[in-house]
Coordinates of C-alpha atoms and ligand atoms in Angstrom, one line a residue:
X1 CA 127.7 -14.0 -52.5
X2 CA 131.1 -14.9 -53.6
X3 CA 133.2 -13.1 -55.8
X4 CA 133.4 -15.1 -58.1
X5 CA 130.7 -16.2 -59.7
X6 CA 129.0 -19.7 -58.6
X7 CA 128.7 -22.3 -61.3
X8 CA 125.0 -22.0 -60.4
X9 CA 124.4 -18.4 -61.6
X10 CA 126.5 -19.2 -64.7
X11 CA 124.5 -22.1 -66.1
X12 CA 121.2 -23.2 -67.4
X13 CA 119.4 -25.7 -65.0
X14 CA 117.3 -28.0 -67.4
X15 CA 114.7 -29.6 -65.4
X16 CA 113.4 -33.6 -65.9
X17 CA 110.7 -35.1 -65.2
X18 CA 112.3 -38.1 -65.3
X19 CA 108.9 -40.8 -65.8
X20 CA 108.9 -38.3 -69.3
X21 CA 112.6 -38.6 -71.0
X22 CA 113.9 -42.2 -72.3
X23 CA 112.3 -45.1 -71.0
X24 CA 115.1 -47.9 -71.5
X25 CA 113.4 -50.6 -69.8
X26 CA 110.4 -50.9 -72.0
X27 CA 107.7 -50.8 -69.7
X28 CA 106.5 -47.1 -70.9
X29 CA 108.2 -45.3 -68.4
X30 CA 111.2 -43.1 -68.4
X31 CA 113.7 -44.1 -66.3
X32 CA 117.5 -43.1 -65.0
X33 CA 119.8 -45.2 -67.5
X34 CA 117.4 -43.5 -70.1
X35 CA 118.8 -39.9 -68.7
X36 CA 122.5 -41.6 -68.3
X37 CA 122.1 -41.8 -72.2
X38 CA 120.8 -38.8 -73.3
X39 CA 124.0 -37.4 -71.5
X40 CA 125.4 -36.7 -74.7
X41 CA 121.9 -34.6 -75.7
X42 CA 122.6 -32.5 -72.1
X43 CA 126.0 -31.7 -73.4
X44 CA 125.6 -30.6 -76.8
X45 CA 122.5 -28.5 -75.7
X46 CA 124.6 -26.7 -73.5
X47 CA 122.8 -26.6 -70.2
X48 CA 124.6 -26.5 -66.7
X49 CA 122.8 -28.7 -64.4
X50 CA 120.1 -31.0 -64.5
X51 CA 117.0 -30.8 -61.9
X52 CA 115.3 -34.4 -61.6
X53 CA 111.7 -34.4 -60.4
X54 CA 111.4 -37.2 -57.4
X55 CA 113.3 -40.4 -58.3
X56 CA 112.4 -42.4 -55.3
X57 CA 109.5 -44.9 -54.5
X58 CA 106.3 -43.4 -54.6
X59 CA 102.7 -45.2 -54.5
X60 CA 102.0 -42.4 -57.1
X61 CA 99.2 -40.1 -55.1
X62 CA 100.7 -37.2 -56.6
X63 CA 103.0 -38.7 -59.2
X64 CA 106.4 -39.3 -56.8
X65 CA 105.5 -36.2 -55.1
X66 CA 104.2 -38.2 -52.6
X67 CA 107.1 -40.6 -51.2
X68 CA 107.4 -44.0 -49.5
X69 CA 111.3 -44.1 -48.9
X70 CA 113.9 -41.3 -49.3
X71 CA 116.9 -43.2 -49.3
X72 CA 116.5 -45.3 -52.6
X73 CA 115.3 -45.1 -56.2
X74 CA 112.1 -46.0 -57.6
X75 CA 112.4 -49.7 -59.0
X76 CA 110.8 -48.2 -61.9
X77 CA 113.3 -45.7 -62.8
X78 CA 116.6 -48.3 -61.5
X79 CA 118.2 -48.4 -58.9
X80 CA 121.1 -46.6 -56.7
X81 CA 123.9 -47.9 -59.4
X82 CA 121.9 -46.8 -61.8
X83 CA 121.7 -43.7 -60.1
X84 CA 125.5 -43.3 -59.7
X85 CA 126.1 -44.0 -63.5
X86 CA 123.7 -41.1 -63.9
X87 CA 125.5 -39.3 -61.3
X88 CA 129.1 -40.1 -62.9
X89 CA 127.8 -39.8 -66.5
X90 CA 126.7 -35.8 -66.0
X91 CA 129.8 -34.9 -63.5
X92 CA 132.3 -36.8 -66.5
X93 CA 130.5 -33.8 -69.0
X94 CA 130.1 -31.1 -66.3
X95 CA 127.5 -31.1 -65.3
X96 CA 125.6 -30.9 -62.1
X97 CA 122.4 -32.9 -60.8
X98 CA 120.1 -31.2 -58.6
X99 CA 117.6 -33.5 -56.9
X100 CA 113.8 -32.6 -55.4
X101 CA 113.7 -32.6 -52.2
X102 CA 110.0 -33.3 -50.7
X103 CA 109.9 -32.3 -46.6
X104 CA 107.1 -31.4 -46.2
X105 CA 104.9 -34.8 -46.7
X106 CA 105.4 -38.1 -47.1
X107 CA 103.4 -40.9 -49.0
X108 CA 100.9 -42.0 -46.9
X109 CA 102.9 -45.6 -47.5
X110 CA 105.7 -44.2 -45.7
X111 CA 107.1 -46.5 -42.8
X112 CA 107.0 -43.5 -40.5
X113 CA 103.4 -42.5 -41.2
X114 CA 101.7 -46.2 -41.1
X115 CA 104.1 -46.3 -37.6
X116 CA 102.4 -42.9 -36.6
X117 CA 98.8 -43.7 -37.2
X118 CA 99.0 -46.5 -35.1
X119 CA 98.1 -44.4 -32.4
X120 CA 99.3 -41.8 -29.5
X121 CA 101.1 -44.3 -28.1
X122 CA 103.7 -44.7 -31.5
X123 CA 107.3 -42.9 -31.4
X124 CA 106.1 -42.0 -34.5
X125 CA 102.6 -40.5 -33.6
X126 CA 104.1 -36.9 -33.5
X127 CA 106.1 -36.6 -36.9
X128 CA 102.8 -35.6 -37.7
X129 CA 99.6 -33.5 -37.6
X130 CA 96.7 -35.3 -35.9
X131 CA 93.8 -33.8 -34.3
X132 CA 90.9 -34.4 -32.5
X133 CA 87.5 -33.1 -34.3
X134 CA 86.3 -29.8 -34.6
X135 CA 82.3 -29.3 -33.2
X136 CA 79.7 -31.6 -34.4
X137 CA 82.6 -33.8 -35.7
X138 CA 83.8 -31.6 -38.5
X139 CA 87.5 -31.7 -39.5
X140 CA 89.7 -29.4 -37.1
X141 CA 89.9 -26.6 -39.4
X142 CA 88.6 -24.7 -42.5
X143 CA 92.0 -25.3 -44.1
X144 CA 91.5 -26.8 -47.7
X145 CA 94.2 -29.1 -49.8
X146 CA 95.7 -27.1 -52.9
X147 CA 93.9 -29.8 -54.9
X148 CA 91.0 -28.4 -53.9
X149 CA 89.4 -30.3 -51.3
X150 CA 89.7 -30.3 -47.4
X151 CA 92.8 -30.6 -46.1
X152 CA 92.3 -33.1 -43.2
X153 CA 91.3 -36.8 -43.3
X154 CA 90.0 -39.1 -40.7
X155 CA 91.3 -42.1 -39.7
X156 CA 89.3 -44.9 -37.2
X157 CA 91.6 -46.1 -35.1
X158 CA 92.9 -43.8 -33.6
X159 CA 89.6 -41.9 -34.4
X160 CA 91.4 -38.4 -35.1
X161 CA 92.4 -36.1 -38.2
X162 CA 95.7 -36.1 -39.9
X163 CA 96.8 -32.9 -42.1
X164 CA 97.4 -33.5 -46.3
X165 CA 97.8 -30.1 -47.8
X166 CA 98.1 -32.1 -50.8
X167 CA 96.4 -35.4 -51.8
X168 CA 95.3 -37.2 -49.0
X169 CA 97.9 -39.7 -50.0
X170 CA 100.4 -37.6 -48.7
X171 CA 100.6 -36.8 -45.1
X172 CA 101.9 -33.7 -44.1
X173 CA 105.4 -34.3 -41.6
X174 CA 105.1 -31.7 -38.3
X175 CA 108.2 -29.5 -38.8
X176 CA 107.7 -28.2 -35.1
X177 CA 109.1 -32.1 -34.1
X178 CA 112.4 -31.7 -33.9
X179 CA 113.1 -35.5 -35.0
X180 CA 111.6 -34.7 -37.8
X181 CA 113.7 -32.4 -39.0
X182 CA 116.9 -34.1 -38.2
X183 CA 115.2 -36.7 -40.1
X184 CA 115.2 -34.6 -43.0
X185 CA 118.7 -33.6 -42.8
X186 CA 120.0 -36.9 -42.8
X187 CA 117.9 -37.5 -46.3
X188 CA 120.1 -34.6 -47.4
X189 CA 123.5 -35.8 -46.4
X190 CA 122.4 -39.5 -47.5
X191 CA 122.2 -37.9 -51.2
X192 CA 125.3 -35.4 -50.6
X193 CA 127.4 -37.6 -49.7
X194 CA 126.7 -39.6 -52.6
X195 CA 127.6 -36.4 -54.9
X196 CA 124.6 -34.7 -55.3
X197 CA 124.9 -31.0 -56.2
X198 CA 121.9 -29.8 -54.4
X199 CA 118.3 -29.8 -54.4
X200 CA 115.0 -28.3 -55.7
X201 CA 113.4 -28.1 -52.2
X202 CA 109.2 -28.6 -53.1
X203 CA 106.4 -26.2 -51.4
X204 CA 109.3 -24.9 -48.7
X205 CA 106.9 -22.2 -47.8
X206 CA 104.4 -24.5 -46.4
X207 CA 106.7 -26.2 -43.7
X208 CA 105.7 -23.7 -41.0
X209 CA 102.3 -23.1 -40.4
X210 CA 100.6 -21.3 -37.4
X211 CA 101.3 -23.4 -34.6
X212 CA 97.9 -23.0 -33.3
X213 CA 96.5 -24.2 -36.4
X214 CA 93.8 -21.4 -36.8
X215 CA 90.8 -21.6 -39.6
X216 CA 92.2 -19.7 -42.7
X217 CA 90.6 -16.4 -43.3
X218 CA 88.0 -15.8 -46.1
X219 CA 89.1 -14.2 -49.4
X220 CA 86.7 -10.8 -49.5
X221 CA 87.8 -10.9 -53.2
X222 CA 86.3 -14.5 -54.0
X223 CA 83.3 -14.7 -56.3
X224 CA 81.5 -17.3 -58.0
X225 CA 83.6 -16.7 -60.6
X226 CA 86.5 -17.5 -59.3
X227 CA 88.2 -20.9 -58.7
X228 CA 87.2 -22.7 -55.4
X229 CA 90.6 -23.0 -54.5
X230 CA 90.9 -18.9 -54.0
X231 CA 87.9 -19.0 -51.3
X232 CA 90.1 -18.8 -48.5
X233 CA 93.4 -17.0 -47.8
X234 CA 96.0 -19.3 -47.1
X235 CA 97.3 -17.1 -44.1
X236 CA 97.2 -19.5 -41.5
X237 CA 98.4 -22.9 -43.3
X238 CA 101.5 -21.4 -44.9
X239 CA 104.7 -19.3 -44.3
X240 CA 104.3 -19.4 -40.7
X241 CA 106.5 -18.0 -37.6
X242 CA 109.3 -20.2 -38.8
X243 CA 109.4 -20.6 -42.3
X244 CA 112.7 -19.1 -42.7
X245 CA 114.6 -20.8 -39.5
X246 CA 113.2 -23.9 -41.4
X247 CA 115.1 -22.6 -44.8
X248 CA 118.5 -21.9 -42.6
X249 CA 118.3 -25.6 -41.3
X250 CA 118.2 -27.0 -44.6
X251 CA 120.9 -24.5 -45.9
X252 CA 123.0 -24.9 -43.0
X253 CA 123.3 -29.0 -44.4
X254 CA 124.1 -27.4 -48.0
X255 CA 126.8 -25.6 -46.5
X256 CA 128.2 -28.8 -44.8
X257 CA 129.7 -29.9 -48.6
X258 CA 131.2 -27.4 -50.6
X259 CA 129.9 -25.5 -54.0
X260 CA 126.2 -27.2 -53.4
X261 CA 123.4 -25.3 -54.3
X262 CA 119.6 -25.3 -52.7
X263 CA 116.8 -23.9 -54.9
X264 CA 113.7 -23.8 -53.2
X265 CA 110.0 -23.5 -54.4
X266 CA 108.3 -20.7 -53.0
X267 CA 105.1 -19.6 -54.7
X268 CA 104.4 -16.2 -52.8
X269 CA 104.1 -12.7 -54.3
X270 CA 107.3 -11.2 -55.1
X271 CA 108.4 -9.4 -52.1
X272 CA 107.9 -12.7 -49.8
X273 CA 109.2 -14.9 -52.1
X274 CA 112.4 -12.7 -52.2
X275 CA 112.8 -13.0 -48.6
X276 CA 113.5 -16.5 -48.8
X277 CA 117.1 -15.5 -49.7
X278 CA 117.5 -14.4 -46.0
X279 CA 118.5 -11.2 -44.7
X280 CA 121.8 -11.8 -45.0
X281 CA 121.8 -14.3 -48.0
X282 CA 121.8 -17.3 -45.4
X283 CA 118.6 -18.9 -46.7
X284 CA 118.2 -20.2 -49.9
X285 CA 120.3 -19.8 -53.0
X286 CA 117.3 -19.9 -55.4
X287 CA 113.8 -18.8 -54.7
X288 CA 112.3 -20.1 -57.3
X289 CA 110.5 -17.1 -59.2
X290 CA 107.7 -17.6 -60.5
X291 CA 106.4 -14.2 -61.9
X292 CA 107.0 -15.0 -65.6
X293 CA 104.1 -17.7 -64.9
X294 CA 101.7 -14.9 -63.6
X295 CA 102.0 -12.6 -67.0
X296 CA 98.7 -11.3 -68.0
X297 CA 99.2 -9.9 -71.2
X298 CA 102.4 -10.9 -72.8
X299 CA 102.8 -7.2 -73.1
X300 CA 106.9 -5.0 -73.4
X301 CA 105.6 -3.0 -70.7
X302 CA 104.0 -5.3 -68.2
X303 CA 107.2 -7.6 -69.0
X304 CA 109.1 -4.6 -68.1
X305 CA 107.7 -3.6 -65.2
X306 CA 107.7 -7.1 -63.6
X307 CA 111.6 -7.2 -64.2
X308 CA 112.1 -3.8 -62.7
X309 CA 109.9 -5.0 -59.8
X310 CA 111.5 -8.5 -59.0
X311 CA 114.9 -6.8 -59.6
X312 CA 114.0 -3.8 -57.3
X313 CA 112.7 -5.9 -54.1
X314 CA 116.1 -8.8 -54.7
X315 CA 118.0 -8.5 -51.1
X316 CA 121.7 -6.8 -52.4
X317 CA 124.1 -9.6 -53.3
X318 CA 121.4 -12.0 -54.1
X319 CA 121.5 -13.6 -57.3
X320 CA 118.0 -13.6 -59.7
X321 CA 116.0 -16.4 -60.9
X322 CA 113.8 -17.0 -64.0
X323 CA 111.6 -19.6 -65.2
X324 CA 108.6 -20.1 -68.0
X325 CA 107.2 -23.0 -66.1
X326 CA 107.9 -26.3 -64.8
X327 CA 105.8 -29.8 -64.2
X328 CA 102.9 -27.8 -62.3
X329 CA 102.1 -25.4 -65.2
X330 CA 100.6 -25.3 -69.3
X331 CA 103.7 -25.6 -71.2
X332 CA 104.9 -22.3 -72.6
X333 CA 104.2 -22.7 -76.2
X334 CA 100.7 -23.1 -75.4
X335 CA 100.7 -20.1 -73.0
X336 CA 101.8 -17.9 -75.4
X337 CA 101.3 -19.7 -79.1
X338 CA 104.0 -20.8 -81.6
X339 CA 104.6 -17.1 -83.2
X340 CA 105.5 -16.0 -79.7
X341 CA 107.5 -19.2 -78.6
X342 CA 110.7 -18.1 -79.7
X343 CA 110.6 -14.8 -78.0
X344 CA 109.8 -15.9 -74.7
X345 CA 112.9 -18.5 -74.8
X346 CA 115.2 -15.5 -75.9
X347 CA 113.4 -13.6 -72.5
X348 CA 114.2 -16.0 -70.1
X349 CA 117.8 -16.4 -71.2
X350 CA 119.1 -13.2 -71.9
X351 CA 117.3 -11.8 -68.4
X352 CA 119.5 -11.2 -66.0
X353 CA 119.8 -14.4 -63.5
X354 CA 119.6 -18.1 -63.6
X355 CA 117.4 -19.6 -66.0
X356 CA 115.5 -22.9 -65.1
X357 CA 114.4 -24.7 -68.5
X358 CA 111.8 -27.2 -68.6
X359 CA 112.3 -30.3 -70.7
X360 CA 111.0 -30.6 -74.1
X361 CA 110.2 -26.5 -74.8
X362 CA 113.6 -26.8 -77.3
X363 CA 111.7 -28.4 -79.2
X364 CA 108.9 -25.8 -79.2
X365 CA 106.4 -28.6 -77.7
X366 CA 102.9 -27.4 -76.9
X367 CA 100.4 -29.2 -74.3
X368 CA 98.8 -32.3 -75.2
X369 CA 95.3 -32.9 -75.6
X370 CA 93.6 -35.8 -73.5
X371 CA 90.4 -36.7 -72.7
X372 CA 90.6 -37.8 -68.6
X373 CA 87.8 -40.6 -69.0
X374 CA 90.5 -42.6 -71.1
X375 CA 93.6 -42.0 -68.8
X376 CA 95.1 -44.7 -66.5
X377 CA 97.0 -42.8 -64.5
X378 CA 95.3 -39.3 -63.4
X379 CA 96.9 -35.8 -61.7
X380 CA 95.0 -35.1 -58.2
X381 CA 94.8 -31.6 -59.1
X382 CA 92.4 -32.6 -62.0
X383 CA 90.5 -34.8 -60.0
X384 CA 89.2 -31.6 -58.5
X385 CA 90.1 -29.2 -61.2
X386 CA 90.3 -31.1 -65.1
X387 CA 90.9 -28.1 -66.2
X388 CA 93.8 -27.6 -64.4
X389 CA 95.8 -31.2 -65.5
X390 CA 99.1 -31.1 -65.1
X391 CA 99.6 -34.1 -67.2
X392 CA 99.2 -31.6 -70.5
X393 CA 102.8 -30.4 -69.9
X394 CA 104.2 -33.8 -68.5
X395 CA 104.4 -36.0 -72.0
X396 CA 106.7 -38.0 -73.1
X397 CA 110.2 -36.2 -74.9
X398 CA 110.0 -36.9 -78.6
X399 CA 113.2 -37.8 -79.9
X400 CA 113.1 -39.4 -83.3
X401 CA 110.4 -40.2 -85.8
X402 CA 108.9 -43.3 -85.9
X403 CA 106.9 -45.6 -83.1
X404 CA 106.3 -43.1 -79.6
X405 CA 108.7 -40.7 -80.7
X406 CA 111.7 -42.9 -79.9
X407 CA 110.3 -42.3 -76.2
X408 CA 109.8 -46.1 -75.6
X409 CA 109.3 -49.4 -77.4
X410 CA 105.8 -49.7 -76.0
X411 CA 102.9 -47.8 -75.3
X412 CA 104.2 -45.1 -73.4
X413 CA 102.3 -44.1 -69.8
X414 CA 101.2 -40.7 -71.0
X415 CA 100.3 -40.2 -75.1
X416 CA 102.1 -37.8 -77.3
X417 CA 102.2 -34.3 -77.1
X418 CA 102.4 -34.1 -80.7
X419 CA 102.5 -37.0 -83.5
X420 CA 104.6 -34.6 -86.0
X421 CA 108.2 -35.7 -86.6
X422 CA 108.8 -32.1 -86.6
X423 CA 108.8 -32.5 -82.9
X424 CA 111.5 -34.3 -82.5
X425 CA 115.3 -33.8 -81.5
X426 CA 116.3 -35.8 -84.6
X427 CA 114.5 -34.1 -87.1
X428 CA 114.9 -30.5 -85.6
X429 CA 118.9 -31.3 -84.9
X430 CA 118.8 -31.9 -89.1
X431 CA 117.0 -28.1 -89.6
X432 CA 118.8 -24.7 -89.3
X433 CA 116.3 -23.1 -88.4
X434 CA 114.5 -25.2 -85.9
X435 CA 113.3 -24.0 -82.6
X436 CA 116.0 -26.7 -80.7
X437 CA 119.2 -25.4 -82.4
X438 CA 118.1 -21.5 -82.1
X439 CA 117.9 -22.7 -78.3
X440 CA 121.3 -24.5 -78.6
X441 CA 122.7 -21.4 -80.3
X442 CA 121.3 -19.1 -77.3
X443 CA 122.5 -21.2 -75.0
X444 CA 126.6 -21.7 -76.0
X445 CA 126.1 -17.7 -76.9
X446 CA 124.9 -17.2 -73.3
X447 CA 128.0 -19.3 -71.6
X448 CA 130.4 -18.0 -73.7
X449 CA 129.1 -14.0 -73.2
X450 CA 129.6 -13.1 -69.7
X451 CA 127.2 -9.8 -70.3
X452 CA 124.6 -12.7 -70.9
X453 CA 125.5 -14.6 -67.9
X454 CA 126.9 -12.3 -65.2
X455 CA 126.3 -9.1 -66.6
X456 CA 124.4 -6.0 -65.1
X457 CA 120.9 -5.5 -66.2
X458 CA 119.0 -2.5 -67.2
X459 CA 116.3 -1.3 -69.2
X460 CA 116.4 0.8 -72.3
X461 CA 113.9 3.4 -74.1
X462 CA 111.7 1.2 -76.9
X463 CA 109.4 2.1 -78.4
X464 CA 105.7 1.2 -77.6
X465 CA 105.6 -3.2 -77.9
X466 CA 109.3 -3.7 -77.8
X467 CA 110.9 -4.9 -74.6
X468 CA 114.8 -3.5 -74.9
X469 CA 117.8 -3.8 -71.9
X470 CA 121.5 -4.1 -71.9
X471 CA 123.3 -6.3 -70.3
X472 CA 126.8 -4.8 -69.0
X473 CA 130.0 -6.5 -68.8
X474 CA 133.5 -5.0 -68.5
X475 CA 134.3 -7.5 -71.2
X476 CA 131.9 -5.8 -73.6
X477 CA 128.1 -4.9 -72.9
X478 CA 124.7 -6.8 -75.2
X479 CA 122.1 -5.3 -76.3
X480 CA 118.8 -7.5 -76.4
X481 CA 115.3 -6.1 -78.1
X482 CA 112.3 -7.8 -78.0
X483 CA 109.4 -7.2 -79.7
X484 CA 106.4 -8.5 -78.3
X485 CA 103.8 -6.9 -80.4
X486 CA 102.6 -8.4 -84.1
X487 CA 103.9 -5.4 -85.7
X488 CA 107.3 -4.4 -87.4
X489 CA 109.2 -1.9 -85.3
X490 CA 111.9 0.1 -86.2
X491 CA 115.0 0.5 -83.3
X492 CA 118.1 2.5 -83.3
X493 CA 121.5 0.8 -82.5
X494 CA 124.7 2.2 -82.2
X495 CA 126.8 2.1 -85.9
X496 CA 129.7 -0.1 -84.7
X497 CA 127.5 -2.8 -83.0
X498 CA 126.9 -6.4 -84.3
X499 CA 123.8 -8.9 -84.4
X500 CA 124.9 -11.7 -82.3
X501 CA 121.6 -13.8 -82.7
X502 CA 118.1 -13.3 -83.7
X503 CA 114.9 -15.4 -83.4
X504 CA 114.2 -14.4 -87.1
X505 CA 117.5 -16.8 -88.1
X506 CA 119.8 -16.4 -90.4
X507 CA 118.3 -14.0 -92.5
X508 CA 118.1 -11.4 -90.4
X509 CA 122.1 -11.7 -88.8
X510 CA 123.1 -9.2 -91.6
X511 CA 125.4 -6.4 -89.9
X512 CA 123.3 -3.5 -89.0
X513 CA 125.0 -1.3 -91.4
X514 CA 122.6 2.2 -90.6
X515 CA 121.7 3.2 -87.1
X516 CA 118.1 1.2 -87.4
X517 CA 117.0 -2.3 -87.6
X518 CA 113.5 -3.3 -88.5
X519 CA 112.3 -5.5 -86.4
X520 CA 109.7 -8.3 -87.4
X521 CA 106.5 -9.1 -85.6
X522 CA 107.9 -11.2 -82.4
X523 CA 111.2 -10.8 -83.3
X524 CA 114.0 -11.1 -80.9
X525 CA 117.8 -10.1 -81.4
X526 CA 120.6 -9.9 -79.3
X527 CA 123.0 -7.4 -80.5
X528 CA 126.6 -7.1 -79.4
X529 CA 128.3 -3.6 -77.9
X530 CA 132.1 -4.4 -79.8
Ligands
LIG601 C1 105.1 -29.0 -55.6 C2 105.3 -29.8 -56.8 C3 104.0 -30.4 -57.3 C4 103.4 -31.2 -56.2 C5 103.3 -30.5 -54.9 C6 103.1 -31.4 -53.7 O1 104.3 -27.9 -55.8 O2 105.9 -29.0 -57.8 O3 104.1 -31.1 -58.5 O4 102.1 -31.7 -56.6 O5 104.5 -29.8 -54.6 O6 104.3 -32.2 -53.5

């Protein structure tokens, strides 16, 4: 870890999901020049870096996660001017752009993949997994796609089996060809050469698997009532023997350009997904961490104890990670409701580590509500799970009143999370009190407090529902206090401290003047140490 900090552990990373921000164009769909002019909104919000969701072609399997060329932009979202005007436009305000990275499938569109299933004779053939049919003709293994459905397909000719763990539209590449992985480094250095900061690597756990390709074990927890998707234990199709020699390649072409970044999304339990920082901190920058995602109860002390965890098992030097939730999950004011929204915004940024915000939760924005028989576009993870639609949290950002939220001129490609002009940027920029400029205040109090940004961690006696840690700084320590139960608690501070910010707004910034502070159902403060 360098000494000084990176810009990376500093900042906010605000994630796009760039078919969902401005569409300029007018044909419903969000699109680069719509980012390039929301630059502006980036800027005055505070955050860091930007992470863009897939921006290249994509037949749309799984929504650009599936991809038909690396090397260019989606003619939907512009094109690579466009995407250097974007580029220039974020850099000009200081920001940095972080694209997805998708190596472990392509599109089944993909030049290389129609090349390789035109047989064993093809140059191609190997980039990925075919094989011949298990007994009585069934696919080669038990493995199952994490939509939910087998994870092989056949193909007449060549009359064999190719690997999807996703959508079948989205061929998995075979990492143990070595072209294939130079293949992927050159997409890299195509990108960061052009200026890219770094990327959001997708499902990097998954590019080894067991080289012999064994059936997945069975799940001797799985019942009826639990998903299908949990019957078998993924021990064979992911994280395999070289998993993490996979991560150092990848690194090592980060390391080529100076002050890049790589984030990388690994959804294992804590203690594996940790060890994607590498031993010696030669692996990835930022494992994503998911366990805020996993909460149970919403409870102080299970929040507690999962900090105390994650921070326990972090390799020493490496640098935390936090998110709510991104494009695959509910969005977080749904998860925990709109008393509690506030709160678990002040959580993930005053903990200590790099905070990845998802688009659209500074306005407070909830899921949307949509019935799948009237969609025209449809997530393959509720073609096999509706229930699990990731379209909820996907919706279009609401900026003003007025026709689609000033989204888009026309009929936008996915409806409205919400039709109240509350929801939008203009109105809740006009408000004090709004959910967007509490964010906004959290997030300029967080660069310019290095206790927030840098600073140590560690927990604090609370009592019973309140969640309370410092963060240390030789530059002067915070205090932050959560409260995550729905009644008023009563906490000491020390007499000479002062209330920096609190979810509660204005009202409740009066200087502590006695060593206790009520604190209000779901209230959040952040109090400073002088
Ligand atoms: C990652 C993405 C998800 C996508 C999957 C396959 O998990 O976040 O949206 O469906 O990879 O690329």
């Amino acid at each position: 870890m360098p000494e000084r900090p990176a810009w990376w552990q500093r900042q906010v990373i605000y994630q796009i999901y760039p078919r969902s921000f401005l569409d300029t164009s007018g044909d419903g769909i969000g699109d680069l020049e719509g980012i390039r002019v929301k630059a502006d909104y980036l800027e005055w919000l505070g955050i860091g870096a930007v992470w863009l969701s897939p921006i290249y072609p994509s037949p749309d399997a799984d929504l650009g996660y599936d991809i038909s060329d690396y090397l260019t932009v989606d003619p939907r979202f512009g094109t690579l001017e466009d995407f250097d005007a974007l580029l220039a436009a974020l850099h000009e305000r200081g920001i940095k752009l972080i694209l997805d990275l998708v190596p472990n499938h392509t599109s089944d569109q993909h030049p290389w993949f129609v090349e390789s299933r035109s047989g064993p004779e093809s140059p191609k053939h190997g980039w990925y997994v075919w094989r011949e049919s298990g007994p009585g003709g069934s696919p080669p293994n038990n493995w199952e796609s994490y939509f939910g459905s087998p994870a092989w397909s056949y193909v007449e000719p060549p009359g064999t089996w190719y690997l999807h763990s996703f959508d079948r539209g989205q061929p998995d590449l075979n990492w143990e060809n070595p072209e294939v992985r130079r293949a992927m480094q050159d997409v890299m250095r195509f990108w960061l050469d052009r200026g890219v900061d770094g990327f959001r690597v997708d499902v990097l756990w998954l590019l080894s698997k067991d080289p012999e390709l064994r059936d997945n074990p069975v799940n001797p927890e799985w019942n009826d009532g639990l998903p299908p998707w949990l019957r078998l234990l993924r021990q064979n199709s992911e994280d395999g023997p070289r998993a993490h020699e996979y991560a150092r390649l990848l690194r090592s072409v980060i390391d080529e350009f100076p002050d890049r970044v790589m984030v990388g999304e690994v959804v294992l339990p804590p203690a594996r997904a940790v060890s994607f920082h590498g031993e010696r901190l030669e692996e990835v920058h930022l494992p994503h961490n998911f366990a805020l995602t996993e909460l149970a109860t919403w409870r102080a002390d299970e929040i507690r104890t999962v900090v105390r965890e994650y921070e326990r098992l972090l390799p020493p030097g490496a640098w935390p990670n936090w998110l709510l939730g991104d494009h695959d999950f509910p969005r977080i004011a749904s998860r925990v409701g709109p008393d509690r929204t506030r709160l678990a915004l002040m959580l993930l940024l005053t903990l200590r580590g790099t905070p990845t915000w998802y688009y659209g939760d500074e306005l407070g924005l909830a899921n949307a509500h949509f019935q799948l028989s009237t969609m025209t576009v449809i997530d393959p993870q509720a073609s096999t799970s509706p229930e699990r639609d990731r379209l909820v949290a996907r919706t279009p950002m609401q900026w003003s009143p007025g026709p689609h939220a000033g989204f888009s001129r026309v009929e936008p490609w996915l409806p409205l999370a919400s039709d109240d002009p509350a929801f939008t940027v203009e109105r809740q920029r006009e408000s004090p009190d709004s959910v967007l400029n509490f964010v906004r205040a959290l997030i300029h109090l967080r660069r310019r407090t290095d206790a927030l940004s840098i600073g140590t961690y560690r927990s604090l006696p609370a009592p019973p529902d309140v969640f309370s840690f410092e963060r240390g700084h030789p530059d002067g320590a915070v205090q932050v206090h959560l409260n995550f139960g729905d009644r008023e608690q009563e906490i000491g501070v020390p007499l000479e401290s002062r209330m920096l910010l609190s979810t509660a707004g204005a009202k409740a910034m009066d200087a502590p003047d006695t060593p206790r502070v009520v604190m209000q159902p779901w209230e959040g403060m952040i109090i400073s140490m002088g």
